Coordinates of C-alpha atoms and ligand atoms in Angstrom, one line a residue:
P8 CA 30.0 153.7 8.6
L9 CA 26.9 153.1 6.1
L10 CA 27.8 156.1 4.1
A11 CA 31.3 154.8 3.6
R12 CA 29.7 151.3 2.8
A13 CA 27.8 153.0 0.1
G14 CA 30.9 154.6 -1.2
A15 CA 32.7 151.3 -1.5
C16 CA 29.5 149.7 -3.0
R17 CA 29.3 152.4 -5.4
D18 CA 32.9 151.4 -6.7
T19 CA 31.7 147.9 -6.9
L20 CA 28.7 148.9 -8.8
I21 CA 30.6 151.1 -11.4
S22 CA 33.4 148.5 -11.9
G23 CA 31.0 145.7 -12.5
G24 CA 32.5 143.5 -9.7
G25 CA 29.1 142.7 -7.7
P26 CA 26.2 140.5 -8.4
G27 CA 24.1 140.9 -11.3
S28 CA 26.6 143.2 -12.9
E29 CA 25.7 141.8 -16.3
F30 CA 22.4 144.0 -16.0
T31 CA 24.0 147.3 -15.4
G32 CA 23.9 148.8 -18.7
W33 CA 21.3 151.5 -17.6
L34 CA 24.4 153.0 -15.7
S35 CA 25.5 154.5 -18.8
L36 CA 22.0 155.2 -20.1
S37 CA 22.4 152.6 -22.8
D38 CA 20.6 153.3 -26.2
G39 CA 19.2 156.2 -24.4
S40 CA 22.3 158.0 -24.8
D41 CA 22.6 157.5 -28.6
P42 CA 21.4 160.5 -30.6
A43 CA 20.6 158.5 -33.6
E44 CA 18.5 156.2 -31.5
L45 CA 16.7 158.9 -29.7
E46 CA 16.0 160.7 -33.2
R47 CA 14.3 157.5 -34.5
I48 CA 12.2 157.0 -31.4
E49 CA 11.0 160.9 -31.7
S50 CA 10.3 160.6 -35.4
T51 CA 8.2 157.3 -35.0
A52 CA 6.4 158.9 -32.1
A53 CA 5.6 161.8 -34.4
K54 CA 4.3 159.3 -37.0
I55 CA 2.2 157.7 -34.3
R56 CA 0.8 161.1 -33.3
D57 CA -0.2 161.7 -36.9
T58 CA -1.8 158.3 -37.4
A59 CA -3.4 157.5 -34.2
E60 CA -5.5 159.2 -31.5
L61 CA -5.1 156.2 -29.2
L62 CA -1.7 154.4 -28.6
V63 CA -2.2 151.2 -26.6
V64 CA 1.1 150.1 -24.6
V65 CA 1.0 146.3 -24.1
G66 CA 3.4 145.3 -21.3
I67 CA 3.9 144.2 -17.7
G68 CA 6.0 145.2 -15.0
G69 CA 9.2 146.9 -16.1
S70 CA 7.9 147.1 -19.3
F71 CA 5.0 149.6 -18.8
M72 CA 5.4 151.3 -15.3
G73 CA 8.1 153.7 -16.1
A74 CA 6.2 154.8 -19.1
K75 CA 2.9 155.2 -17.3
S76 CA 4.6 157.0 -14.5
A77 CA 6.2 160.0 -16.7
I78 CA 3.1 160.0 -18.7
E79 CA 1.0 160.6 -15.7
F80 CA 3.2 162.9 -14.0
L81 CA 4.2 165.2 -17.0
P82 CA 2.0 167.2 -19.1
A83 CA 1.1 166.0 -22.6
A84 CA 1.3 168.1 -25.8
P85 CA -2.0 169.4 -26.6
G86 CA -3.8 167.0 -29.2
A87 CA -1.5 164.3 -28.4
P88 CA -2.8 160.7 -28.7
E89 CA -4.2 159.2 -25.3
V90 CA -2.2 156.7 -24.1
L91 CA -3.7 153.5 -22.6
F92 CA -2.1 150.5 -21.0
A93 CA -3.1 146.8 -21.5
G94 CA -1.5 143.4 -20.9
N95 CA -0.6 144.3 -17.2
S96 CA -3.2 142.1 -15.7
L97 CA -5.4 139.1 -16.6
S98 CA -8.6 141.0 -15.7
P99 CA -11.1 140.5 -18.6
D100 CA -12.8 143.7 -17.7
A101 CA -9.4 145.9 -17.7
L102 CA -8.7 144.4 -21.1
A103 CA -12.3 145.1 -22.5
R104 CA -12.0 148.7 -21.3
V105 CA -9.2 149.1 -23.4
L106 CA -10.6 147.4 -26.4
D107 CA -13.7 149.2 -26.1
A108 CA -11.9 152.5 -26.2
C109 CA -10.3 151.3 -29.5
A110 CA -13.7 150.9 -31.3
D111 CA -14.1 154.3 -32.8
R112 CA -10.5 155.9 -32.7
D113 CA -7.5 155.2 -34.7
V114 CA -5.1 153.3 -33.0
C115 CA -1.5 152.1 -32.8
V116 CA 0.1 149.6 -30.7
N117 CA 3.3 149.4 -28.9
V118 CA 4.0 145.8 -27.6
I119 CA 6.7 145.8 -25.2
S120 CA 8.3 142.4 -23.7
K121 CA 11.9 141.8 -23.4
S122 CA 11.2 138.1 -23.3
G123 CA 8.5 138.0 -25.6
T124 CA 6.6 135.2 -23.7
T125 CA 5.3 136.9 -20.4
T126 CA 1.6 135.6 -20.3
E127 CA -0.1 138.7 -19.6
P128 CA 1.0 140.8 -22.5
A129 CA 1.4 138.0 -24.9
V130 CA -2.3 137.2 -24.3
A131 CA -3.3 140.9 -24.7
F132 CA -1.2 141.2 -27.8
R133 CA -2.9 138.4 -29.3
I134 CA -6.1 140.3 -28.9
F135 CA -4.8 143.8 -29.9
R136 CA -3.2 142.1 -32.9
A137 CA -6.3 140.6 -34.1
A138 CA -8.5 143.7 -33.4
L139 CA -6.0 146.0 -35.5
E140 CA -6.0 143.2 -38.3
A141 CA -9.7 143.1 -38.3
K142 CA -10.0 147.0 -38.3
Y143 CA -7.4 148.0 -40.9
G144 CA -6.2 144.8 -42.8
K145 CA -3.1 142.7 -42.3
A146 CA -0.7 145.0 -44.1
E147 CA -2.0 148.4 -42.6
A148 CA -2.0 146.9 -39.0
A149 CA 1.7 146.0 -39.3
K150 CA 2.3 149.5 -39.8
R151 CA 0.6 150.3 -36.8
I152 CA 2.3 147.8 -34.4
Y153 CA 5.8 148.6 -33.1
A154 CA 7.7 146.3 -31.0
T155 CA 10.1 146.7 -28.2
T156 CA 11.8 143.5 -27.6
D157 CA 15.3 141.7 -27.2
R158 CA 17.8 142.8 -30.1
H159 CA 18.1 139.3 -31.5
K160 CA 16.2 136.8 -30.1
G161 CA 12.7 135.7 -28.6
A162 CA 9.2 134.8 -29.5
L163 CA 8.3 138.8 -30.2
K164 CA 11.4 139.5 -32.2
T165 CA 10.6 136.3 -34.4
L166 CA 7.1 137.5 -34.9
A167 CA 8.0 141.2 -35.4
D168 CA 10.6 140.3 -38.3
A169 CA 8.0 138.0 -39.9
E170 CA 5.5 140.7 -39.8
G171 CA 7.4 143.7 -40.7
Y172 CA 6.7 145.5 -37.6
E173 CA 9.0 148.2 -36.7
T174 CA 11.3 147.3 -33.7
F175 CA 13.0 148.9 -30.7
V176 CA 15.5 147.3 -28.4
V177 CA 15.3 146.3 -24.8
P178 CA 19.0 146.2 -24.2
D179 CA 20.6 142.9 -23.3
D180 CA 22.3 144.4 -20.0
V181 CA 19.0 146.1 -18.7
G182 CA 16.5 144.5 -16.6
G183 CA 12.7 145.6 -17.0
R184 CA 12.6 147.6 -13.9
Y185 CA 15.7 149.8 -15.0
S186 CA 14.5 150.0 -18.5
V187 CA 12.5 153.4 -18.4
L188 CA 15.1 155.5 -19.9
T189 CA 15.4 153.1 -22.9
A190 CA 12.9 152.6 -25.9
V191 CA 10.8 150.8 -23.4
G192 CA 10.0 154.0 -21.7
L193 CA 10.9 156.6 -24.3
L194 CA 8.7 155.6 -27.1
P195 CA 5.4 156.0 -25.4
I196 CA 6.6 159.1 -23.4
A197 CA 7.3 160.7 -26.6
V198 CA 4.1 159.8 -28.3
T199 CA 2.6 162.2 -25.5
G200 CA 4.9 165.0 -26.7
I201 CA 7.0 165.0 -23.8
D202 CA 10.5 166.2 -24.5
I203 CA 12.5 163.1 -24.3
Q204 CA 15.7 164.9 -25.2
Q205 CA 15.2 166.9 -22.0
L206 CA 14.4 163.9 -20.1
M207 CA 17.6 162.4 -21.3
E208 CA 19.5 165.3 -20.7
G209 CA 18.6 165.5 -17.2
A210 CA 19.3 161.8 -16.6
A211 CA 22.8 162.4 -18.1
D212 CA 23.3 165.5 -16.0
A213 CA 22.3 163.3 -12.9
R214 CA 24.7 160.6 -14.0
A215 CA 27.7 163.1 -14.2
A216 CA 26.7 164.7 -10.8
F217 CA 26.3 161.5 -8.8
Q218 CA 29.4 160.1 -10.0
T219 CA 31.4 162.2 -7.6
P220 CA 32.3 160.4 -4.5
G221 CA 31.8 161.9 -1.3
M222 CA 29.7 161.9 1.8
D223 CA 27.5 164.6 0.5
N224 CA 26.4 162.5 -2.6
P225 CA 22.8 162.4 -2.3
V226 CA 22.8 158.9 -3.9
W227 CA 25.1 157.7 -1.1
Q228 CA 23.1 159.6 1.4
Y229 CA 19.7 158.0 0.4
A230 CA 21.2 154.5 0.0
A231 CA 22.9 154.8 3.3
A232 CA 20.0 156.5 5.4
R233 CA 17.3 153.8 4.4
N234 CA 19.6 151.0 5.2
A235 CA 20.3 152.5 8.4
L236 CA 16.6 153.1 9.2
Y237 CA 16.0 149.4 8.3
Q238 CA 18.9 148.2 10.7
A239 CA 17.0 150.1 13.3
G240 CA 13.8 148.5 12.8
K241 CA 12.1 150.5 10.2
K242 CA 10.9 148.0 7.8
I243 CA 8.8 150.0 5.7
E244 CA 9.5 152.9 3.5
I245 CA 6.5 155.3 2.7
L246 CA 7.2 157.2 -0.6
G247 CA 5.0 160.3 -0.6
C248 CA 4.7 163.3 -2.8
Y249 CA 2.2 166.4 -2.5
D250 CA 1.2 166.4 -6.1
S251 CA -1.5 163.3 -6.9
A252 CA 0.1 163.2 -10.4
F253 CA 3.0 161.5 -8.8
R254 CA 0.9 158.5 -7.8
F255 CA 2.3 156.3 -10.7
M256 CA 5.6 157.4 -10.3
A257 CA 5.5 155.8 -6.7
E258 CA 4.4 152.7 -8.3
W259 CA 7.2 152.6 -10.8
W260 CA 9.6 153.2 -7.4
K261 CA 7.8 150.5 -5.5
Q262 CA 8.6 148.0 -8.3
L263 CA 12.1 149.2 -8.5
Y264 CA 12.9 148.8 -5.0
G265 CA 10.8 145.9 -4.0
E266 CA 11.8 143.6 -6.8
S267 CA 15.6 144.6 -6.3
E268 CA 15.8 144.4 -2.7
G269 CA 12.9 142.1 -1.5
K270 CA 14.9 138.6 -1.3
E271 CA 16.8 136.3 0.9
S272 CA 14.1 137.2 3.7
K273 CA 15.0 140.5 3.8
G274 CA 14.5 144.0 2.3
I275 CA 12.4 147.3 3.1
F276 CA 8.9 146.7 2.1
P277 CA 8.2 150.0 -0.2
A278 CA 4.7 151.5 0.3
S279 CA 3.3 155.0 -1.2
V280 CA 1.1 157.6 0.0
E281 CA -0.4 160.7 -1.7
F282 CA -0.6 163.8 0.3
T283 CA -2.5 165.8 1.7
A284 CA -5.2 163.3 0.3
D285 CA -3.6 160.2 2.5
L286 CA -3.2 162.5 5.8
H287 CA -6.9 162.1 5.9
S288 CA -6.8 158.4 5.7
M289 CA -3.4 156.7 6.0
G290 CA -2.2 159.8 8.3
Q291 CA -3.9 158.1 11.2
Y292 CA -1.7 155.0 10.7
I293 CA 1.5 156.9 9.9
Q294 CA 1.0 159.1 13.1
E295 CA 0.1 156.4 15.7
G296 CA 0.3 153.0 14.2
E297 CA 3.0 150.4 14.7
R298 CA 6.4 152.1 14.6
M299 CA 8.0 150.4 12.0
L300 CA 7.7 153.2 9.3
F301 CA 9.9 155.8 7.7
E302 CA 9.0 158.3 5.0
T303 CA 10.6 159.6 2.1
I304 CA 8.9 162.7 0.5
V305 CA 9.7 163.8 -3.0
N306 CA 9.4 167.5 -2.8
F307 CA 9.3 169.6 -6.3
E308 CA 10.2 173.1 -5.1
Q309 CA 8.6 174.8 -8.0
P310 CA 5.1 174.0 -9.4
R311 CA 4.2 174.6 -12.9
G312 CA 1.3 177.0 -12.1
Q313 CA 0.0 179.6 -9.6
V314 CA -3.3 179.3 -8.0
L315 CA -4.5 182.0 -5.2
V316 CA -7.1 181.5 -2.4
P317 CA -10.1 183.7 -3.3
G318 CA -11.6 185.8 -0.5
D319 CA -15.0 185.4 0.7
K320 CA -17.4 188.2 2.1
D321 CA -19.1 185.8 4.6
N322 CA -16.0 183.8 5.7
L323 CA -18.1 180.9 6.9
D324 CA -15.1 178.6 7.0
G325 CA -12.9 181.0 8.5
L326 CA -10.3 180.7 6.0
N327 CA -10.2 184.6 5.1
F328 CA -6.8 184.8 6.6
L329 CA -5.7 182.9 3.5
T330 CA -7.0 185.4 1.1
G331 CA -4.6 186.0 -1.9
K332 CA -2.2 183.3 -0.6
D333 CA -0.6 181.1 -3.2
L334 CA -1.8 177.3 -2.9
K335 CA 2.1 176.6 -3.0
F336 CA 2.3 178.3 0.5
L337 CA -0.4 176.3 1.7
C338 CA 0.9 173.1 0.5
E339 CA 4.5 173.9 1.7
Q340 CA 3.2 174.5 5.1
A341 CA 1.2 171.5 5.4
R342 CA 4.5 169.7 4.2
L343 CA 6.8 171.1 6.9
G344 CA 3.9 170.6 9.5
T345 CA 3.5 167.1 8.8
R346 CA 7.2 166.3 8.8
L347 CA 7.6 167.5 12.1
A348 CA 4.3 165.8 13.3
H349 CA 5.5 162.6 11.8
V350 CA 9.0 162.7 13.3
D351 CA 7.5 163.6 16.6
G352 CA 5.2 160.4 16.1
G353 CA 8.4 158.3 15.7
V354 CA 8.4 158.3 11.7
P355 CA 12.0 159.3 10.6
N356 CA 11.6 161.4 7.6
L357 CA 14.0 161.9 4.5
T358 CA 13.2 164.5 1.6
I359 CA 14.5 164.4 -1.8
Q360 CA 14.3 167.9 -3.2
V361 CA 13.8 168.1 -6.7
A362 CA 13.8 172.0 -8.2
K363 CA 11.1 171.6 -11.0
A364 CA 8.3 169.1 -12.1
D365 CA 9.5 169.1 -15.7
A366 CA 11.1 166.6 -18.0
Y367 CA 14.5 167.6 -17.4
H368 CA 14.3 166.9 -13.6
V369 CA 12.1 163.9 -13.9
G370 CA 14.9 162.4 -16.0
G371 CA 17.3 163.3 -13.1
L372 CA 14.9 161.7 -10.5
L373 CA 14.6 158.6 -12.4
Y374 CA 18.3 158.1 -12.8
F375 CA 18.6 159.1 -9.0
F376 CA 16.3 156.4 -7.9
E377 CA 17.9 153.8 -10.2
L378 CA 21.4 154.5 -9.1
A379 CA 20.4 154.7 -5.2
C380 CA 18.6 151.3 -5.8
G381 CA 21.8 149.6 -7.3
L382 CA 23.7 151.0 -4.3
S383 CA 21.4 150.2 -1.5
G384 CA 20.9 146.7 -2.8
Y385 CA 24.5 146.0 -2.3
V386 CA 24.6 147.9 1.0
L387 CA 21.9 145.6 2.1
G388 CA 23.9 142.3 0.5
V389 CA 21.5 141.4 -2.1
N390 CA 21.6 141.3 -6.0
P391 CA 19.6 144.2 -7.0
F392 CA 19.3 142.8 -10.6
D393 CA 17.5 139.7 -10.4
Q394 CA 13.9 138.5 -9.3
P395 CA 14.0 134.7 -8.7
G396 CA 11.0 135.0 -6.5
V397 CA 8.6 136.1 -9.3
E398 CA 8.7 132.4 -11.1
A399 CA 6.7 130.9 -8.1
Y400 CA 3.4 132.3 -9.3
K401 CA 4.1 131.6 -12.7
K402 CA 4.8 128.1 -12.2
N403 CA 1.6 127.7 -10.5
M404 CA -0.5 129.4 -12.7
F405 CA 0.9 127.4 -15.6
A406 CA 0.3 124.3 -13.6
L407 CA -3.3 125.3 -13.0
L408 CA -3.9 126.4 -16.7
G409 CA -2.9 123.2 -17.8
K410 CA 0.4 124.0 -19.6
P411 CA 2.1 120.9 -21.1
G412 CA 4.8 119.6 -18.9
Y413 CA 3.1 120.9 -15.6
E414 CA 0.4 118.2 -15.2
E415 CA 1.9 116.6 -12.0
L416 CA 2.2 120.0 -10.1
G417 CA -1.4 120.9 -11.6
E418 CA -2.9 117.7 -9.7
T419 CA -1.0 118.7 -6.5
L420 CA -2.4 122.1 -6.5
R421 CA -5.8 121.2 -7.3
K422 CA -6.1 119.0 -4.3
R423 CA -4.7 121.9 -2.0
L424 CA -7.4 124.0 -3.4
Ligands
PA5_29 O1 11.7 144.3 -14.0 C1 11.5 143.0 -14.4 O2 12.2 142.3 -15.0 C2 10.0 142.5 -14.7 O3 9.1 143.5 -14.3 C3 9.6 142.5 -16.3 O4 9.7 143.8 -16.7 C4 8.2 141.8 -16.4 O5 7.9 140.6 -15.9 C5 7.9 141.8 -18.0 O6 8.9 140.9 -18.6 P1 9.0 141.0 -20.3 O7 9.5 142.4 -20.6 O8 10.1 139.9 -20.5 O9 7.6 140.5 -20.7

């Protein structure tokens, strides 16, 4: 019945009849499917590659996680600028590290904020803007700053227009965590030389493939399975992959699912692990801890390279039986063995098969997760496109910081502290 419900929810999502439907522009890939805009992003990325050794991306949440996940997972082109991320915390040390990295290198900045008023990136941008202006002068700094923000309004749009920064758009109908396949993700990704045409082609092909209604639609299956497991008391989903480069992709996925579903006192808690490393740490809990977990493994079938196990004449570790074997084979046996062990231990397992770890397939995977998230949220019965809960910390922080208008709350909070 949950598969059928996923199908019905898919109709609601596509027809725009569900809650939050004003934020489902990502379904049709928005500006990411506009060839002229993709070309502008690519030519800007080429300009940044020519003028900078380092790109600092200033943004938080949906305004940086997608770009970071793709950049960490996919290989950069040789000689591409390093990409560092700032404005995603209030840690002075984290900010100082990125600032230090700018000292003796040519730098460009891509500031990304839909609202333009989010505290963390806004504060960081003040600092990086001042640093660039001190280093290059105001006019040259303006040529090195790229703003990705609302098409028409907001503090950042106003500033960008006044200073003459080149701007890119966060579409009105796309929320931060669904924005990786727009300029928000695409510009920083393109700077590293990752093929964004391929990424978008993969997403477009996934969009076409996953439109087909049917119980064998993997998006329906994933949305239905995780809701079925949730109803059976499996409240935590662990996303795992056997490639450590996937770590931040899982962080992106956690934001997508956690912020979309965790509301009205319900929702699966999204967690992540990195195998086999975490089999030597979290593996103990997964195998024998409280039985409220299920696991989803993203399996890339074809690694990019081949590594063979060398023989050893002394064979002190007793591993000569593996001589000449491809590491891919070892990894595969570890994955299959772990799956059986975890299932035996009461941890249901889902597998998402992806043919290759390249830009095309990553584009498809990102679209898969976004679509499944929209469906899964509807199956759960929440609005997967809002985030009312993130305001509570902001209100308290503003009150404690002394923001005008928050004086009374500030006093109450200080007493409680
Ligand atoms: O998913 C979201 O909507 C959030 O994570 C936002 O992307 C995040 O709060 C940053 O917002 P903004 O782009 O307005 O600075």
